[in-house]
Amino acid sequence: MTATAVTVTALDGGQAGLTAAQVGQLRSRLTGPVLRPGQDGWPDAVRIWNAMAASEPPALVVQPVSAPDVAAAVGFAREHGLRVSIKGGGHNIAGTAITPGGLVIDMARMRAVTVDPGARLVRAGAGCLLRDVDRATARHGLATVLGFVSEVGVAGLTLGGGLGYLTRRFGWTADNLAEVEIVTADGQVRTASRTRHPELFWAVRGGGGNFGVVTRFTFRLHPVGPDVYGGLIAWPFSRAAEILPAYRELAAAAPRELAVWLNLLRAPAAPFVPRRWHGERVCAMQVCYSGDLAEAGQVLAPVREIGAPVADLLARRPYPQLQSLLDQAEPKGSCYYWKTGYLSQLSDGFLRTWQDLAARCPVPQAQLGLLHLGGALNEHASDDGAVGNRDARFACGVLGMWDQDEPGAAGFPAWIRAAAAQASRFSTGGSYVNFQTADEDDERVRAAYGANYARLAEVKRAYDPGNLFRRNRNIAPAGR
């Protein structure tokens, strides 16, 4: 008998034994490395952001350097019936980058960024982090819609729809996709756009990692910066009954160049926070004004008029710097557990509920966040891309974070679920799949896509009938 060199989790949940010769064949097909436990590079290759989502490690990690490399890895997984997952930035809260005992395709070596300022396009490899793209485009006074933590992966963000400070101006991240290069389950490298494989392109604009491995994204760019005006400003939580309605009024009147997000939290022990406020509850606004900086004072007057902040970091700064201000607020290796949804309005009932939940929150490092998104995304048809949720004007979330050994942590998820359930009666019913946790069921995925789900299932059947790509917020092929 031929000895088994490595045992890998199979698609059916059983075990597949690979011989040394078969592992050698995989290596021979790739330019990039194939890693096994204990080898140089293994710890970084399997590390993910959310410690709460950590699982049994994979058996193998491949690190492709090109689309043909990815095609070879996908083909090998299909031929041997292996569970496979795709790792971009590893930042997904559900921990979908790692498939326990399986094969991980780690895109970390594919981080090329090419900017065409004349055409206002940027091409980004699937291993890029947000900072890679933002820094490259900012040199030309251009940007696309990306998230708000610079260490997030571009791929996962985009495939789940994507939102950020520029969403009010230019829509979801997926609305700004011009083209993708993608390896589908049959191992073919395809280019998808509105005119080439249009159904596949429709599906990847929000449908997650269900349809293949995107190896390159092409985004449309917009004049932004290179400087914007923004940062953090915070007030005592004791003024929440005043500040929450003021935030609603501010959002209703804000030009699209202004994104203001409101977080109710305990102030961190940071140098910019006066010592006496460390650990105290505050109302904090995260601000990004990307319009004419000569008008910043006038536009931000409603924020300034609230008066007497405990901290004020609003200033002119480079856009990439603003994009990284929250990095330290979401450090790698902490435990994260979130429940989120979309709102079409900020009703009196919702604001009262939100204030009450924040006042009672027992999770020391939790935030109750409101992201103002309304604007460009609402002007698209509901079926323009799988992302849907065109009725969303705000995102809301009960965002838990704690250290692994924090006292009382075992009870935190239950409180977060209960709090989110109270807020859900004000929700549109939709949600952002990138913020869904691993314990959310298939019905939650269906609700995220609404009427677009059936069409997604048809595209899944056409391009991945065997559901090779299932380590995600999964969409089952039609008829299965």
Coordinates of C-alpha atoms in Angstrom, one line a residue:
M1 CA 0.0 0.0 0.0
T2 CA 1.1 3.6 -0.7
A3 CA 1.6 5.5 2.5
T4 CA -0.6 8.5 3.3
A5 CA 1.5 11.7 3.5
V6 CA -1.3 13.9 4.7
T7 CA -5.0 13.5 5.6
V8 CA -7.3 16.2 4.4
T9 CA -11.0 16.9 5.1
A10 CA -13.1 15.8 2.1
L11 CA -16.1 17.6 0.6
D12 CA -18.5 15.0 2.2
G13 CA -17.0 15.7 5.6
G14 CA -15.0 12.5 5.7
Q15 CA -11.2 12.1 5.3
A16 CA -9.1 12.0 2.1
G17 CA -5.6 10.6 2.3
L18 CA -3.1 12.2 0.0
T19 CA 0.2 10.4 -0.8
A20 CA 3.5 12.1 -0.9
A21 CA 3.4 11.7 -4.7
Q22 CA 0.1 13.5 -4.9
V23 CA 1.3 16.3 -2.7
G24 CA 4.4 16.5 -4.9
Q25 CA 2.1 16.8 -7.9
L26 CA 0.4 19.7 -6.3
R27 CA 3.7 21.4 -5.7
S28 CA 4.8 20.8 -9.3
R29 CA 1.7 22.5 -10.7
L30 CA 2.3 25.7 -8.7
T31 CA 4.9 28.5 -8.8
G32 CA 4.0 29.6 -5.3
P33 CA 4.6 27.4 -2.2
V34 CA 2.6 24.6 -0.6
L35 CA 2.8 24.8 3.2
R36 CA 2.3 22.1 5.9
P37 CA 2.2 22.6 9.6
G38 CA 5.6 23.6 11.2
Q39 CA 7.0 25.0 8.0
D40 CA 8.2 28.6 7.7
G41 CA 5.3 30.9 7.0
W42 CA 2.7 28.6 8.4
P43 CA 1.6 30.7 11.4
D44 CA 0.9 33.8 9.3
A45 CA -0.8 31.7 6.7
V46 CA -3.4 30.3 9.1
R47 CA -3.8 33.3 11.4
I48 CA -7.2 35.0 11.3
W49 CA -8.4 38.2 12.9
N50 CA -11.2 36.9 15.1
A51 CA -10.0 34.6 17.8
M52 CA -13.5 33.5 18.6
A53 CA -13.8 32.0 15.1
A54 CA -10.5 30.1 15.4
S55 CA -10.9 26.4 14.6
E56 CA -8.9 23.3 13.9
P57 CA -6.1 24.3 11.5
P58 CA -6.1 23.2 7.8
A59 CA -4.0 20.3 6.5
L60 CA -2.4 22.3 3.7
V61 CA -2.0 25.9 2.6
V62 CA -1.1 26.9 -1.0
Q63 CA 0.0 30.4 -1.7
P64 CA -0.5 31.1 -5.4
V65 CA 1.3 33.9 -7.2
S66 CA -0.9 33.9 -10.4
A67 CA -4.3 33.0 -11.8
P68 CA -2.8 29.8 -13.3
D69 CA -1.6 28.8 -9.8
V70 CA -5.1 29.4 -8.4
A71 CA -6.5 27.3 -11.2
A72 CA -4.1 24.5 -10.4
A73 CA -5.1 24.5 -6.7
V74 CA -8.8 24.6 -7.5
G75 CA -8.4 21.7 -10.0
F76 CA -6.5 19.7 -7.4
A77 CA -9.2 20.2 -4.8
R78 CA -11.9 19.2 -7.2
E79 CA -10.0 16.1 -8.5
H80 CA -9.5 14.8 -4.9
G81 CA -12.8 16.0 -3.5
L82 CA -11.2 18.2 -0.8
R83 CA -12.7 20.9 1.4
V84 CA -11.3 24.2 0.3
S85 CA -11.4 27.8 1.6
I86 CA -10.0 31.1 0.3
K87 CA -8.1 33.5 2.5
G88 CA -7.8 37.1 1.5
G89 CA -7.1 39.3 4.5
G90 CA -8.4 36.8 7.0
H91 CA -10.6 39.5 8.6
N92 CA -14.0 37.9 8.2
I93 CA -15.8 37.7 11.5
A94 CA -17.2 34.2 10.8
G95 CA -13.7 32.8 10.2
T96 CA -14.4 31.6 6.7
A97 CA -10.8 31.8 5.6
I98 CA -9.8 28.6 7.3
T99 CA -11.5 25.2 6.6
P100 CA -10.6 22.8 9.4
G101 CA -8.4 20.0 8.2
G102 CA -8.8 21.2 4.6
L103 CA -7.0 23.0 1.9
V104 CA -6.6 26.8 2.2
I105 CA -5.8 28.9 -0.9
D106 CA -4.0 31.9 0.7
M107 CA -3.9 34.9 -1.7
A108 CA -1.3 36.8 0.4
R109 CA 1.3 36.8 -2.4
M110 CA -1.1 38.3 -5.0
R111 CA -1.0 42.0 -3.9
A112 CA -0.1 43.9 -7.1
V113 CA -1.9 47.2 -7.5
T114 CA -1.9 49.1 -10.9
V115 CA -3.6 52.5 -11.2
D116 CA -4.7 53.9 -14.5
P117 CA -5.4 57.5 -13.6
G118 CA -6.5 58.5 -17.1
A119 CA -9.1 55.8 -17.3
R120 CA -9.9 56.2 -13.5
L121 CA -9.4 52.4 -12.9
V122 CA -7.4 50.4 -10.4
R123 CA -6.6 46.8 -10.7
A124 CA -5.9 45.0 -7.4
G125 CA -4.8 41.4 -6.7
A126 CA -7.0 39.3 -4.5
G127 CA -4.4 39.4 -1.6
C128 CA -4.5 43.2 -1.3
L129 CA -5.5 44.8 1.9
L130 CA -7.4 48.1 1.8
R131 CA -4.3 50.1 2.6
D132 CA -2.5 48.7 -0.5
V133 CA -5.2 50.1 -2.8
D134 CA -5.9 53.4 -0.9
R135 CA -2.3 54.4 -0.8
A136 CA -1.8 53.7 -4.5
T137 CA -4.8 55.6 -5.6
A138 CA -4.4 58.5 -3.2
R139 CA -1.2 59.5 -5.0
H140 CA -3.4 60.5 -7.9
G141 CA -6.2 62.1 -5.8
L142 CA -8.4 59.2 -6.5
A143 CA -10.2 56.5 -4.5
T144 CA -12.8 53.8 -4.7
V145 CA -15.3 52.7 -2.1
L146 CA -13.5 50.5 0.4
G147 CA -14.0 49.8 4.1
F148 CA -12.8 51.7 7.1
V149 CA -10.1 49.4 8.7
S150 CA -7.0 49.3 6.6
E151 CA -6.0 45.7 7.4
V152 CA -9.3 44.3 5.9
G153 CA -8.9 42.3 2.7
V154 CA -10.2 43.8 -0.5
A155 CA -11.5 40.5 -1.8
G156 CA -13.8 39.6 1.0
L157 CA -15.0 43.1 1.5
T158 CA -16.0 43.4 -2.2
L159 CA -17.5 40.0 -2.7
G160 CA -19.9 40.6 0.3
G161 CA -21.0 44.0 -1.1
G162 CA -18.6 46.3 0.7
L163 CA -19.3 49.6 2.5
G164 CA -17.2 52.5 3.7
Y165 CA -17.0 56.3 4.1
L166 CA -17.6 56.8 0.4
T167 CA -20.7 54.7 0.1
R168 CA -23.0 57.7 0.4
R169 CA -21.3 59.2 -2.7
F170 CA -20.7 56.1 -4.9
G171 CA -22.7 53.2 -3.6
W172 CA -21.6 49.8 -2.4
T173 CA -18.1 48.7 -3.2
A174 CA -19.7 46.1 -5.5
D175 CA -21.3 49.0 -7.4
N176 CA -17.8 50.2 -8.3
L177 CA -16.6 47.0 -9.8
A178 CA -15.8 47.2 -13.5
E179 CA -14.4 43.7 -14.0
V180 CA -13.1 40.6 -12.3
E181 CA -10.7 37.8 -13.2
I182 CA -12.0 34.7 -11.6
V183 CA -11.2 31.0 -11.4
T184 CA -14.4 29.0 -11.4
A185 CA -14.9 25.5 -10.0
D186 CA -14.0 23.8 -13.3
G187 CA -10.6 25.4 -13.1
Q188 CA -11.1 27.8 -15.9
V189 CA -9.8 31.4 -15.7
R190 CA -12.5 33.8 -16.8
T191 CA -13.0 37.5 -17.1
A192 CA -16.4 38.6 -16.0
S193 CA -18.0 42.0 -16.5
R194 CA -21.4 43.4 -17.5
T195 CA -20.7 42.2 -21.1
R196 CA -18.7 39.0 -20.5
H197 CA -20.2 36.3 -18.3
P198 CA -22.7 38.9 -17.1
E199 CA -24.6 36.5 -14.8
L200 CA -21.4 35.5 -13.1
F201 CA -20.4 39.2 -12.8
W202 CA -23.9 40.0 -11.3
A203 CA -23.4 37.2 -8.7
V204 CA -19.9 38.2 -7.5
R205 CA -21.1 41.7 -6.9
G206 CA -22.3 40.9 -3.4
G207 CA -22.9 37.1 -3.6
G208 CA -19.7 36.3 -1.6
G209 CA -17.2 33.6 -2.3
N210 CA -19.7 31.1 -3.7
F211 CA -18.8 31.2 -7.4
G212 CA -15.1 31.0 -7.7
V213 CA -11.8 32.5 -6.6
V214 CA -11.4 36.1 -7.8
T215 CA -7.8 36.7 -8.6
R216 CA -8.0 40.3 -9.7
F217 CA -10.5 43.1 -9.2
T218 CA -10.9 46.2 -11.4
F219 CA -12.5 49.1 -9.7
R220 CA -13.7 52.5 -11.0
L221 CA -12.1 55.4 -9.3
H222 CA -13.4 58.8 -8.2
P223 CA -11.7 62.2 -7.4
V224 CA -11.2 62.1 -3.7
G225 CA -8.6 64.0 -1.7
P226 CA -5.8 63.3 -1.5
D227 CA -6.8 65.1 1.8
V228 CA -10.2 64.9 3.5
Y229 CA -11.5 66.3 6.7
G230 CA -12.4 64.0 9.5
G231 CA -11.6 61.9 12.5
L232 CA -13.2 61.3 15.9
I233 CA -15.2 63.6 18.2
A234 CA -16.9 62.4 21.4
W235 CA -19.3 63.6 24.2
P236 CA -20.4 62.2 27.5
F237 CA -23.0 59.5 27.3
S238 CA -25.1 61.5 29.8
R239 CA -25.9 63.7 26.8
A240 CA -27.2 60.8 24.6
A241 CA -30.8 61.9 24.7
E242 CA -29.6 65.1 23.1
I243 CA -27.0 63.7 20.7
L244 CA -29.0 60.8 19.2
P245 CA -31.7 63.2 17.8
A246 CA -29.0 65.6 16.7
Y247 CA -27.3 62.8 14.8
R248 CA -30.6 62.0 13.0
E249 CA -31.0 65.7 12.0
L250 CA -27.4 65.8 10.9
A251 CA -27.8 62.7 8.7
A252 CA -31.0 64.0 7.2
A253 CA -29.3 67.2 6.0
A254 CA -25.8 66.0 5.3
P255 CA -24.5 66.3 1.7
R256 CA -23.3 63.0 0.3
E257 CA -19.7 64.1 0.7
L258 CA -20.2 63.8 4.5
A259 CA -20.3 60.5 6.2
V260 CA -20.8 60.6 10.0
W261 CA -21.0 57.4 12.0
L262 CA -22.1 57.2 15.6
N263 CA -20.8 54.8 18.2
L264 CA -21.9 54.4 21.8
L265 CA -19.1 52.9 23.8
R266 CA -16.8 53.2 26.7
A267 CA -13.9 55.6 26.0
P268 CA -10.6 53.7 25.5
A269 CA -7.5 54.5 27.6
A270 CA -5.9 56.3 24.6
P271 CA -3.7 59.3 24.7
F272 CA -6.2 61.5 23.0
V273 CA -8.9 60.8 25.6
P274 CA -8.6 62.8 28.9
R275 CA -7.7 60.3 31.7
R276 CA -10.8 61.0 33.7
W277 CA -12.9 59.7 30.7
H278 CA -11.0 56.4 30.3
G279 CA -13.6 53.6 30.6
E280 CA -16.6 56.0 30.8
R281 CA -19.5 55.7 28.4
V282 CA -19.4 58.2 25.5
C283 CA -21.2 59.1 22.3
A284 CA -18.5 59.2 19.6
M285 CA -18.8 60.3 15.9
Q286 CA -16.5 59.1 13.3
V287 CA -16.4 61.8 10.5
C288 CA -15.3 61.8 6.9
Y289 CA -15.9 64.8 4.7
S290 CA -14.5 64.2 1.2
G291 CA -15.8 67.3 -0.5
D292 CA -14.4 70.8 -1.1
L293 CA -12.2 71.4 2.0
A294 CA -12.9 75.1 1.8
E295 CA -16.5 74.3 2.8
A296 CA -15.6 71.8 5.6
G297 CA -16.3 74.4 8.4
Q298 CA -19.8 75.1 7.1
V299 CA -20.6 71.5 6.4
L300 CA -19.4 70.4 9.9
A301 CA -21.1 73.2 11.7
P302 CA -23.9 71.0 13.0
V303 CA -21.3 68.7 14.6
R304 CA -19.4 71.6 16.2
E305 CA -22.6 73.2 17.5
I306 CA -23.2 70.2 19.8
G307 CA -20.4 71.7 21.8
A308 CA -18.3 70.7 24.8
P309 CA -16.7 67.4 23.5
V310 CA -14.5 65.3 25.7
A311 CA -12.2 64.6 22.7
D312 CA -11.9 66.3 19.3
L313 CA -9.7 64.8 16.7
L314 CA -11.4 66.4 13.6
A315 CA -8.7 67.7 11.3
R316 CA -7.6 67.8 7.7
R317 CA -5.6 64.6 7.0
P318 CA -4.7 62.3 4.0
Y319 CA -7.5 60.0 3.1
P320 CA -5.4 56.8 3.7
Q321 CA -4.7 58.1 7.2
L322 CA -8.4 58.4 8.0
Q323 CA -8.9 54.9 6.6
S324 CA -6.5 53.5 9.2
L325 CA -7.7 55.5 12.3
L326 CA -9.8 52.6 13.5
D327 CA -7.2 49.9 13.0
Q328 CA -6.2 49.8 16.7
A329 CA -9.9 49.6 17.7
E330 CA -10.1 46.2 16.1
P331 CA -6.8 44.4 16.9
K332 CA -6.0 41.0 15.6
G333 CA -6.5 38.2 18.1
S334 CA -9.3 39.6 20.1
C335 CA -12.7 37.8 20.3
Y336 CA -15.4 39.4 18.2
Y337 CA -19.1 38.7 18.2
W338 CA -21.5 41.0 16.3
K339 CA -25.1 41.2 15.4
T340 CA -26.1 43.7 12.7
G341 CA -28.8 44.9 10.4
Y342 CA -30.0 47.6 8.1
L343 CA -32.4 50.5 8.9
S344 CA -34.4 52.6 6.5
Q345 CA -34.8 55.4 9.1
L346 CA -34.0 56.4 12.7
S347 CA -37.3 56.4 14.4
D348 CA -37.9 57.7 17.9
G349 CA -38.6 54.2 19.1
F350 CA -35.3 52.9 17.7
L351 CA -33.3 55.8 19.2
R352 CA -34.8 55.2 22.6
T353 CA -34.1 51.5 22.3
W354 CA -30.5 52.1 21.2
Q355 CA -29.8 54.5 24.0
D356 CA -31.2 52.1 26.6
L357 CA -29.2 49.2 25.3
A358 CA -26.0 51.2 25.3
A359 CA -26.7 52.2 28.9
R360 CA -27.1 48.6 30.0
C361 CA -24.4 47.0 27.9
P362 CA -22.3 44.7 30.1
V363 CA -19.5 44.1 27.5
P364 CA -16.7 46.6 28.4
Q365 CA -15.3 46.9 24.9
A366 CA -18.5 46.7 23.0
Q367 CA -19.9 49.4 20.7
L368 CA -23.4 50.1 19.5
G369 CA -22.7 51.5 16.1
L370 CA -24.8 53.4 13.5
L371 CA -23.3 53.9 10.0
H372 CA -25.0 56.4 7.7
L373 CA -25.1 54.9 4.2
G374 CA -28.0 56.5 2.5
G375 CA -27.4 58.1 -0.9
A376 CA -26.1 56.6 -4.1
L377 CA -26.8 53.0 -3.2
N378 CA -30.5 53.8 -3.0
E379 CA -30.6 54.9 -6.6
H380 CA -29.8 51.5 -8.1
A381 CA -32.4 48.9 -9.0
S382 CA -32.9 46.2 -6.4
D383 CA -31.4 43.6 -8.7
D384 CA -28.4 45.7 -9.9
G385 CA -25.9 43.2 -8.5
A386 CA -26.6 40.5 -6.0
V387 CA -25.8 42.9 -3.0
G388 CA -29.4 44.2 -3.0
N389 CA -30.5 46.0 0.2
R390 CA -31.3 49.2 -1.8
D391 CA -33.6 50.3 1.0
A392 CA -30.8 50.6 3.5
R393 CA -30.0 54.0 4.7
F394 CA -28.2 53.1 7.9
A395 CA -26.4 50.0 9.2
C396 CA -26.7 49.2 12.9
G397 CA -24.7 46.8 15.0
V398 CA -24.2 45.5 18.5
L399 CA -20.5 44.9 18.2
G400 CA -18.9 42.8 20.9
M401 CA -15.1 42.6 21.5
W402 CA -13.2 41.1 24.4
D403 CA -10.0 39.4 25.4
Q404 CA -10.0 35.6 25.6
D405 CA -9.6 35.5 29.3
E406 CA -12.0 38.4 30.2
P407 CA -14.2 37.8 33.2
G408 CA -17.8 37.2 32.3
A409 CA -17.1 36.7 28.6
A410 CA -19.1 33.4 28.4
G411 CA -22.3 35.5 28.8
F412 CA -21.5 38.2 26.4
P413 CA -22.8 36.5 23.2
A414 CA -26.2 35.9 24.7
W415 CA -26.5 39.5 25.8
I416 CA -25.5 40.7 22.3
R417 CA -28.1 38.4 20.6
A418 CA -30.8 39.6 23.0
A419 CA -29.9 43.3 22.4
A420 CA -29.9 42.8 18.6
A421 CA -33.3 41.1 18.8
Q422 CA -34.7 44.2 20.5
A423 CA -33.3 46.4 17.7
S424 CA -34.4 44.1 14.9
R425 CA -38.0 45.1 15.0
F426 CA -36.9 48.4 13.5
S427 CA -34.8 46.7 10.8
T428 CA -35.5 46.3 7.0
G429 CA -34.9 42.6 7.5
G430 CA -31.8 42.6 5.4
S431 CA -28.2 42.5 6.6
Y432 CA -24.6 42.7 5.5
V433 CA -23.2 39.2 4.9
N434 CA -19.7 40.3 5.8
F435 CA -20.9 41.0 9.3
Q436 CA -22.7 37.7 9.8
T437 CA -21.2 35.4 12.4
A438 CA -20.7 31.7 12.0
D439 CA -23.7 30.8 14.1
E440 CA -26.2 32.5 11.8
D441 CA -28.3 30.0 9.8
D442 CA -29.2 29.7 6.1
E443 CA -32.4 31.7 6.6
R444 CA -30.2 34.7 7.6
V445 CA -28.3 34.3 4.4
R446 CA -31.5 34.2 2.4
A447 CA -32.8 37.3 4.2
A448 CA -29.6 39.2 3.3
Y449 CA -30.3 38.7 -0.4
G450 CA -34.1 38.7 -0.4
A451 CA -35.5 38.4 -3.9
N452 CA -32.0 38.0 -5.4
Y453 CA -31.4 34.7 -3.6
A454 CA -33.2 32.5 -6.2
R455 CA -31.1 34.0 -9.0
L456 CA -27.9 33.5 -7.1
A457 CA -28.8 29.8 -6.6
E458 CA -29.2 29.5 -10.4
V459 CA -25.8 31.1 -11.0
K460 CA -24.3 28.8 -8.4
R461 CA -25.8 25.8 -10.2
A462 CA -24.2 27.0 -13.5
Y463 CA -20.7 27.7 -12.2
D464 CA -20.3 25.5 -9.1
P465 CA -22.9 22.7 -9.2
G466 CA -20.9 20.5 -6.8
N467 CA -20.7 23.3 -4.2
L468 CA -16.9 23.2 -4.1
F469 CA -16.9 26.7 -2.7
R470 CA -18.9 26.2 0.4
R471 CA -16.7 27.7 3.2
N472 CA -18.6 31.0 3.1
R473 CA -22.1 32.3 3.7
N474 CA -23.2 29.6 1.4
I475 CA -25.8 29.6 -1.3
A476 CA -26.8 26.1 -2.3
P477 CA -27.1 25.3 -6.0
A478 CA -30.7 25.4 -7.3
G479 CA -32.3 22.0 -7.1
R480 CA -30.0 20.7 -4.3

